[in-house]
Amino acid sequence: MSHDLGFWILQALNALQLSMLLFLLSIGLTVIFGLMHFVNLAHGSLYALGAYFAASFAAVGGYWLGFFLAPVAVAGVGMLLYSGLIKRMRKSGPMAQVLVTFGLIFALLDLTRIFWGDLALGIAVPDVFQGRTAFLGVEYPTYRLFIIALGMAVLATLEFVLRRTQIGAMIRAGVDNDVMAACLGINVERLFFIVFCVGCALAGLAGAVAAPLLSVTPDMGLQILIPTLIVIVIGGLGSLKGAIAGSLIYGCVQTFGAVLAPQLASVLIYALLAAVLVIKPVGLFPAKG
Amino acid sequence: MKRTILAALGLATGLAVPAAAQDFKVGMLLPFSGVYASLGNEIETGFNLGIEKFGSETDATFEIVSEDTEVKPPVALGKAKKLILQDKVDVMMGIVSSGVLGAVRDMVHGAGVPLIVANAGNDEATGINCSPYITRMSFSNGQVNRPMGKWMYEQGIRKVYTLAPDYAAGRQMIGGFTETFTAAGGEIVGQEYTPFQKTQDFGPYLAQAKSSGADAVFVFYAGGEAISFVKQYDSFGLKADLPLYGSGFLTSPLYVNAEGPAAEGVITALHYAPTIDNPENAAFVSAFKEKTGRAPSEFAVHGYDAARALIEATKAGATDRETLANALRKVKFDGPRGTLSIDPATNNIVQPIYVYETVAGDGGQTQKVLAKLPAEADPANGCEMAPVSN
């Protein structure tokens, strides 16, 4: 295989960009999961909703309106889901949660279809990020660089909040041992609600930034679900470190797998997943030691 | 979901009571929910338009019983059973996915119910698995791509990199192209199949194509994958050095609006484009636009021509399942796609293929037809079928 350095830089950027998108999705899901042991399989559907909201807002007021409002709107939907369904399902055990949120995926899929129609929607890349930027000797689509930068900014913000603020300490305590955290006077219930909304907003944000890159179709939430779950399982439950490690591993395996062993591309990540589960069943960096 | 639409078209012809007014029960098997709902609705709209437009030409009336396949083979098989045994339909129409067609094939063949396939393109359906009861009014995967290999070679393209999703249709589409392109003397310098419905980011493959030394890229993608692919191809700036060609599903009228300017300059081949210049197509496009406010897609024309074929068959005197099946095999007419006929050896449609470029037009992207390639019957591919009898 005779490829120059530029080719590999391009692929590394591709891997990074995919990782950042998955990170935005998986961090919300994993913290919700870790904090409250709640399996929300419909998280991917919230991502699809984010893309649809972004497309609708963008049609009215341009890309940036969608970018800022879609996460808010998705957080709103999250609140409705929380008070209407998830709060009641909290104590009902993982199997019931999986079934209910799995059903929710299909309900939301057909609801988006009925509301926005069957035809795929598109959003134009904002003018600022049109075209390509020369970067490390390669030309890379500017919008993809923006996604990478955005993912890193969110990572830095979350890192700061979780490590350096009181609410971060409370979340970490809740993930580690929710019963003990509650005994220490932390309102775990309210904490979960906040984390849940932030997680939904991040899913919405991921949908909004993915929309110009991909296409907005009702099934996009279904397609992203498996990669997101793989990221969480590899990375380990509930931790920021796990989400970022899992995303990077997924992005690299997927991208370089497609280049180096295309016929194995779809199997490679599952093989890795199996290997991780055998060697470290709790994932690489689980929140609870 | 069950919708029953009564199309009492006898009324349209006035007060004259038809001498032998035959009422046909038509079972419509299309996805109305799930990810392929858009195709189901498109085909249904086309079918209803066809019945409206040509219904007055026949004495027969049609009662339509719709069933939602949900694009799930087991569901579709159950619905087909219901249509055949409970509703006792005279003829069935529809089927979007090849998987669903594969699932209902034996049931349809065994029961002897004529089925007009209005989308599913798997080569086997009119090849090794052909049936005198299954007539395809849409296309076959090989058929729409085969003429493009020769055409692209004639345009001076010698080295091509191909990409398609890794499933039967993807392989058949690329196979059809590769066969004629290499036979003409061209070279495939790279060929990749991307994980089907698991690939949203084509970046890795695009970088591969770029460094492959090809003159052009030929791809098959459909649906959401087509939109993502076209947009990403454009965003990497490949179009200037490495023109993008493909099967026409890539730039279907259903998707070009979502693709936006990224689709401009992409050259594809298919059996239909809304800008084909003939009177039948003009009438079809204006009727479809009136109903939906946009141009029809290749899927709509499948439904429209399926309705027309059914009407032609009843005009030829078909009265029951058996005679309908025979009459459908002899259908021939000038439709929006040009002159269509059914190949008696395989029951597959024989139709011209159009090469078109997506260009900027008033109010969005439109299709500029570059060439009309002659209609060729598919090879029999192992189909052995009793000749038409009646």
PDB file of C-alpha atoms in Angstrom, chain B residues 10 15 39 51 58 72 80 124 128 131 142 149 163 175 182 192 196 202 208 243 248 274 318 320 325 368 370:
ATOM      1  CA  GLY B  10     -66.850   3.047 -14.326  1.00  0.00           C
ATOM      2  CA  LEU B  15     -73.807   6.689 -17.809  1.00  0.00           C
ATOM      3  CA  LEU B  39     -40.699   4.963  -1.378  1.00  0.00           C
ATOM      4  CA  ILE B  51     -55.346   4.456 -12.509  1.00  0.00           C
ATOM      5  CA  THR B  58     -60.866  -0.143 -19.783  1.00  0.00           C
ATOM      6  CA  LYS B  72     -39.857  -6.688   6.983  1.00  0.00           C
ATOM      7  CA  ALA B  80     -49.289 -11.377   1.193  1.00  0.00           C
ATOM      8  CA  GLU B 124     -32.540 -13.216  -9.367  1.00  0.00           C
ATOM      9  CA  ILE B 128     -32.894 -17.999 -11.430  1.00  0.00           C
ATOM     10  CA  SER B 131     -41.893 -17.061 -12.193  1.00  0.00           C
ATOM     11  CA  GLY B 142     -27.661  -5.073 -13.566  1.00  0.00           C
ATOM     12  CA  GLY B 149     -19.775   0.941 -18.510  1.00  0.00           C
ATOM     13  CA  LEU B 163     -17.846   2.143  -4.310  1.00  0.00           C
ATOM     14  CA  GLY B 175     -21.162  -5.913 -11.201  1.00  0.00           C
ATOM     15  CA  THR B 182     -13.854  -3.920 -18.506  1.00  0.00           C
ATOM     16  CA  GLU B 192     -14.621  -1.107  -2.166  1.00  0.00           C
ATOM     17  CA  PHE B 196     -24.402  -1.395   4.471  1.00  0.00           C
ATOM     18  CA  PHE B 202     -17.347   8.152   3.703  1.00  0.00           C
ATOM     19  CA  GLN B 208      -8.666   5.993  -0.811  1.00  0.00           C
ATOM     20  CA  PRO B 243     -15.576  13.316 -11.607  1.00  0.00           C
ATOM     21  CA  GLY B 248     -29.078   7.305 -10.974  1.00  0.00           C
ATOM     22  CA  PRO B 274     -38.235  13.655 -14.771  1.00  0.00           C
ATOM     23  CA  ALA B 318     -57.769 -10.748 -18.978  1.00  0.00           C
ATOM     24  CA  ASP B 320     -58.798 -13.802 -13.708  1.00  0.00           C
ATOM     25  CA  ALA B 325     -50.556 -13.247 -15.525  1.00  0.00           C
ATOM     26  CA  LYS B 368     -30.057  17.309 -17.960  1.00  0.00           C
ATOM     27  CA  LEU B 370     -27.079  13.597 -21.937  1.00  0.00           C
TER      28      LEU B 370
END
